Amino acid sequence: MRILVADDNVILREGLVSLLGSRGHEVSAVASGDAAVAAVRSDPPEVVVMDIRMPPTHTDEGVHAAIAIKAAAPEVGVLLFSQYAEARWARMLLDVAPAGVGYLLKERVADIRPFLDSVQRVAAGGLVLDPEVAALLIDRRTDRFAALTAREREVLELMAEGRTNAAIADRLFLAPGTVEKHVTTLFSKLSLAPAAGDHRRVLAVLDHLAARP
């Protein structure tokens, strides 16, 4: 897989390049959001792993770069990898790209394997959110999940992996129409009514991620 790393901290940047390269990936690196956008426009990778606070202001350059990347190349996955959890940054990104994106906190990545899995999932079009970030986005009302059947929970787990209804149907050996009914039912049970500007699939996954221990 071709990966672009964007981080102004040379130690973290080179560490990620070394880690990902040792797993057989083709990795390049830049030190700013603008450079990341330019690199993607010139030669799109499959996924960008990007810090949020980068030059020149060290505030939210990574978020704006991620939005620009998804606008220019929607097929490119973008994983924000930051020390900071901010709901407004997650909302900004999800408003324009509800799939093929992620937001992980550096301090919570104690094991390499989940991080590598997250990179793969984002590259494949999935949604990955740190539980702390997800909790900032939604009201943690976990009692709603008690109403879901075992099959509906399976469907929701696969939705959280970024799978389409067709892919879920193949995985669970169900008819596509059956999966659609399960999705509609779990939307209802999670009180996710249709509303302009809302992505019910994303909101359901956010609920699911925030409810995890």
CSV table of C-alpha atoms in Angstrom, one decimal:
chain,number,residue,atom,x,y,z
A,1,MET,CA,0.0,0.0,0.0
A,2,ARG,CA,1.2,3.5,-0.8
A,3,ILE,CA,1.1,5.8,2.3
A,4,LEU,CA,1.9,9.5,2.8
A,5,VAL,CA,2.9,10.6,6.3
A,6,ALA,CA,2.4,14.3,7.2
A,7,ASP,CA,3.9,15.4,10.5
A,8,ASP,CA,6.2,18.4,11.3
A,9,ASN,CA,7.8,16.5,14.2
A,10,VAL,CA,10.7,14.8,12.6
A,11,ILE,CA,11.0,12.0,15.2
A,12,LEU,CA,7.4,11.0,14.9
A,13,ARG,CA,7.4,11.4,11.1
A,14,GLU,CA,10.5,9.2,10.6
A,15,GLY,CA,9.2,6.8,13.2
A,16,LEU,CA,6.0,6.3,11.3
A,17,VAL,CA,7.9,6.0,8.0
A,18,SER,CA,10.1,3.3,9.5
A,19,LEU,CA,7.2,1.4,11.1
A,20,LEU,CA,5.0,1.4,8.0
A,21,GLY,CA,7.9,0.7,5.7
A,22,SER,CA,8.9,-2.3,7.8
A,23,ARG,CA,5.5,-3.8,7.1
A,24,GLY,CA,6.1,-3.7,3.4
A,25,HIS,CA,4.3,-0.4,2.6
A,26,GLU,CA,5.7,2.2,0.2
A,27,VAL,CA,5.9,5.3,2.4
A,28,SER,CA,6.7,8.9,1.6
A,29,ALA,CA,6.6,11.9,4.1
A,30,VAL,CA,6.1,15.7,4.2
A,31,ALA,CA,6.2,18.2,7.1
A,32,SER,CA,3.1,20.3,6.5
A,33,GLY,CA,-0.6,20.2,5.5
A,34,ASP,CA,0.0,22.2,2.3
A,35,ALA,CA,2.8,19.8,1.3
A,36,ALA,CA,0.5,16.9,1.8
A,37,VAL,CA,-2.2,18.4,-0.4
A,38,ALA,CA,0.3,19.1,-3.1
A,39,ALA,CA,1.7,15.6,-2.9
A,40,VAL,CA,-1.7,14.0,-3.2
A,41,ARG,CA,-2.6,16.2,-6.2
A,42,SER,CA,0.6,15.2,-7.9
A,43,ASP,CA,0.6,11.5,-7.1
A,44,PRO,CA,-2.2,10.2,-4.9
A,45,PRO,CA,-1.4,7.6,-2.3
A,46,GLU,CA,-3.9,5.2,-1.0
A,47,VAL,CA,-4.0,6.7,2.5
A,48,VAL,CA,-2.6,9.8,4.3
A,49,VAL,CA,-1.6,9.6,8.0
A,50,MET,CA,-1.6,13.2,9.1
A,51,ASP,CA,-1.0,15.3,12.3
A,52,ILE,CA,-3.5,18.1,13.0
A,53,ARG,CA,-1.4,20.8,14.4
A,54,MET,CA,1.3,21.7,11.9
A,55,PRO,CA,3.0,24.8,10.4
A,56,PRO,CA,2.4,27.7,10.1
A,57,THR,CA,0.0,28.3,13.0
A,58,HIS,CA,0.1,24.8,14.7
A,59,THR,CA,-3.7,24.9,15.2
A,60,ASP,CA,-5.9,23.0,12.7
A,61,GLU,CA,-3.9,22.8,9.5
A,62,GLY,CA,-4.2,19.0,9.3
A,63,VAL,CA,-8.0,19.1,9.3
A,64,HIS,CA,-8.1,21.7,6.5
A,65,ALA,CA,-5.6,19.7,4.6
A,66,ALA,CA,-7.6,16.5,5.1
A,67,ILE,CA,-10.7,18.3,3.8
A,68,ALA,CA,-8.8,19.6,0.7
A,69,ILE,CA,-7.4,16.1,0.1
A,70,LYS,CA,-10.9,14.5,0.2
A,71,ALA,CA,-12.2,17.2,-2.1
A,72,ALA,CA,-9.4,16.7,-4.6
A,73,ALA,CA,-9.2,12.9,-4.4
A,74,PRO,CA,-12.2,11.3,-2.6
A,75,GLU,CA,-10.7,7.8,-3.0
A,76,VAL,CA,-7.7,8.6,-0.8
A,77,GLY,CA,-8.1,7.7,2.8
A,78,VAL,CA,-7.1,10.2,5.5
A,79,LEU,CA,-6.3,9.2,9.1
A,80,LEU,CA,-5.8,12.1,11.5
A,81,PHE,CA,-3.3,11.1,14.1
A,82,SER,CA,-3.1,13.6,16.9
A,83,GLN,CA,-2.4,14.3,20.5
A,84,TYR,CA,-5.6,16.4,20.8
A,85,ALA,CA,-9.3,15.3,20.8
A,86,GLU,CA,-11.5,18.0,19.5
A,87,ALA,CA,-15.1,17.5,18.5
A,88,ARG,CA,-15.2,20.4,16.1
A,89,TRP,CA,-12.3,19.0,14.1
A,90,ALA,CA,-14.0,15.6,13.8
A,91,ARG,CA,-17.3,17.3,12.7
A,92,MET,CA,-15.5,19.4,10.1
A,93,LEU,CA,-14.0,16.3,8.6
A,94,LEU,CA,-17.2,14.1,8.8
A,95,ASP,CA,-19.3,16.8,7.3
A,96,VAL,CA,-17.4,16.5,4.0
A,97,ALA,CA,-16.2,12.9,4.2
A,98,PRO,CA,-18.2,10.4,6.2
A,99,ALA,CA,-16.2,7.5,4.9
A,100,GLY,CA,-12.5,6.8,4.2
A,101,VAL,CA,-11.4,8.9,7.2
A,102,GLY,CA,-10.2,8.4,10.7
A,103,TYR,CA,-9.2,10.2,13.9
A,104,LEU,CA,-6.9,8.5,16.4
A,105,LEU,CA,-5.2,9.9,19.5
A,106,LYS,CA,-1.4,9.2,19.6
A,107,GLU,CA,-1.4,8.6,23.3
A,108,ARG,CA,-4.0,5.8,23.1
A,109,VAL,CA,-2.1,3.8,20.5
A,110,ALA,CA,-0.2,1.5,22.9
A,111,ASP,CA,-0.3,-1.5,20.4
A,112,ILE,CA,1.0,-1.3,16.8
A,113,ARG,CA,-1.5,-3.9,15.4
A,114,PRO,CA,-4.7,-1.8,16.0
A,115,PHE,CA,-3.0,1.2,14.5
A,116,LEU,CA,-2.0,-0.7,11.4
A,117,ASP,CA,-5.5,-2.1,11.2
A,118,SER,CA,-6.9,1.4,11.4
A,119,VAL,CA,-4.7,2.5,8.5
A,120,GLN,CA,-5.9,-0.4,6.4
A,121,ARG,CA,-9.6,0.3,7.2
A,122,VAL,CA,-9.4,3.9,6.3
A,123,ALA,CA,-7.6,3.1,3.1
A,124,ALA,CA,-10.4,0.6,2.3
A,125,GLY,CA,-13.1,3.3,2.8
A,126,GLY,CA,-13.9,2.7,6.4
A,127,LEU,CA,-14.5,5.0,9.3
A,128,VAL,CA,-12.2,4.9,12.3
A,129,LEU,CA,-12.6,7.0,15.4
A,130,ASP,CA,-10.9,6.9,18.8
A,131,PRO,CA,-13.5,6.2,21.5
A,132,GLU,CA,-12.7,9.5,23.2
A,133,VAL,CA,-13.3,11.4,20.0
A,134,ALA,CA,-16.6,9.5,19.4
A,135,ALA,CA,-17.8,10.2,22.9
A,136,LEU,CA,-17.3,14.0,22.3
A,137,LEU,CA,-19.5,13.8,19.2
A,138,ILE,CA,-22.6,12.1,20.7
A,139,ASP,CA,-24.6,11.6,23.8
A,140,ARG,CA,-23.5,8.3,25.4
A,141,ARG,CA,-26.9,6.6,25.8
A,142,THR,CA,-25.9,3.0,25.7
A,143,ASP,CA,-29.2,1.6,26.9
A,144,ARG,CA,-30.5,1.9,23.3
A,145,PHE,CA,-28.2,-1.0,22.3
A,146,ALA,CA,-30.1,-3.4,24.5
A,147,ALA,CA,-33.0,-3.3,22.0
A,148,LEU,CA,-30.8,-4.6,19.1
A,149,THR,CA,-31.0,-8.2,18.1
A,150,ALA,CA,-27.8,-10.3,17.8
A,151,ARG,CA,-28.1,-10.1,14.0
A,152,GLU,CA,-28.6,-6.3,14.1
A,153,ARG,CA,-25.4,-6.0,16.3
A,154,GLU,CA,-23.5,-8.1,13.7
A,155,VAL,CA,-24.7,-5.7,11.0
A,156,LEU,CA,-23.7,-2.7,13.0
A,157,GLU,CA,-20.2,-4.2,13.7
A,158,LEU,CA,-19.7,-4.6,10.0
A,159,MET,CA,-20.9,-1.1,9.3
A,160,ALA,CA,-18.3,0.1,11.8
A,161,GLU,CA,-15.7,-1.7,9.6
A,162,GLY,CA,-16.8,0.5,6.7
A,163,ARG,CA,-18.6,-2.2,4.8
A,164,THR,CA,-21.4,-1.5,2.4
A,165,ASN,CA,-24.8,-3.2,2.6
A,166,ALA,CA,-23.8,-5.5,-0.3
A,167,ALA,CA,-20.5,-6.4,1.5
A,168,ILE,CA,-22.4,-7.1,4.7
A,169,ALA,CA,-24.9,-9.3,2.8
A,170,ASP,CA,-22.0,-11.3,1.4
A,171,ARG,CA,-20.3,-11.7,4.8
A,172,LEU,CA,-23.4,-12.8,6.6
A,173,PHE,CA,-24.8,-14.9,3.7
A,174,LEU,CA,-28.0,-12.7,3.6
A,175,ALA,CA,-30.0,-11.2,0.8
A,176,PRO,CA,-29.3,-7.5,0.2
A,177,GLY,CA,-32.9,-6.7,0.9
A,178,THR,CA,-32.6,-8.4,4.3
A,179,VAL,CA,-29.6,-6.3,5.2
A,180,GLU,CA,-31.4,-3.2,4.2
A,181,LYS,CA,-34.2,-4.1,6.6
A,182,HIS,CA,-31.8,-4.7,9.4
A,183,VAL,CA,-30.1,-1.4,8.8
A,184,THR,CA,-33.5,0.5,8.7
A,185,THR,CA,-34.6,-1.3,11.9
A,186,LEU,CA,-31.4,-0.5,13.9
A,187,PHE,CA,-31.6,3.2,12.7
A,188,SER,CA,-35.1,3.2,14.3
A,189,LYS,CA,-34.0,1.5,17.5
A,190,LEU,CA,-31.1,4.0,17.9
A,191,SER,CA,-33.5,6.9,17.4
A,192,LEU,CA,-31.7,8.0,14.2
A,193,ALA,CA,-34.6,9.6,12.2
A,194,PRO,CA,-33.9,10.9,8.7
A,195,ALA,CA,-32.8,14.6,8.9
A,196,ALA,CA,-31.2,17.0,6.4
A,197,GLY,CA,-27.5,17.1,6.8
A,198,ASP,CA,-27.2,13.9,8.9
A,199,HIS,CA,-25.5,10.7,7.9
A,200,ARG,CA,-27.4,8.1,9.8
A,201,ARG,CA,-24.9,5.4,8.9
A,202,VAL,CA,-22.1,7.5,10.4
A,203,LEU,CA,-24.1,8.4,13.4
A,204,ALA,CA,-24.9,4.8,14.1
A,205,VAL,CA,-21.3,3.8,14.0
A,206,LEU,CA,-20.4,6.8,16.3
A,207,ASP,CA,-22.9,5.5,18.8
A,208,HIS,CA,-21.4,2.0,18.5
A,209,LEU,CA,-17.8,3.2,19.0
A,210,ALA,CA,-18.7,5.4,21.9
A,211,ALA,CA,-20.5,2.6,23.7
A,212,ARG,CA,-17.5,0.3,23.6
A,213,PRO,CA,-15.7,-0.1,26.9
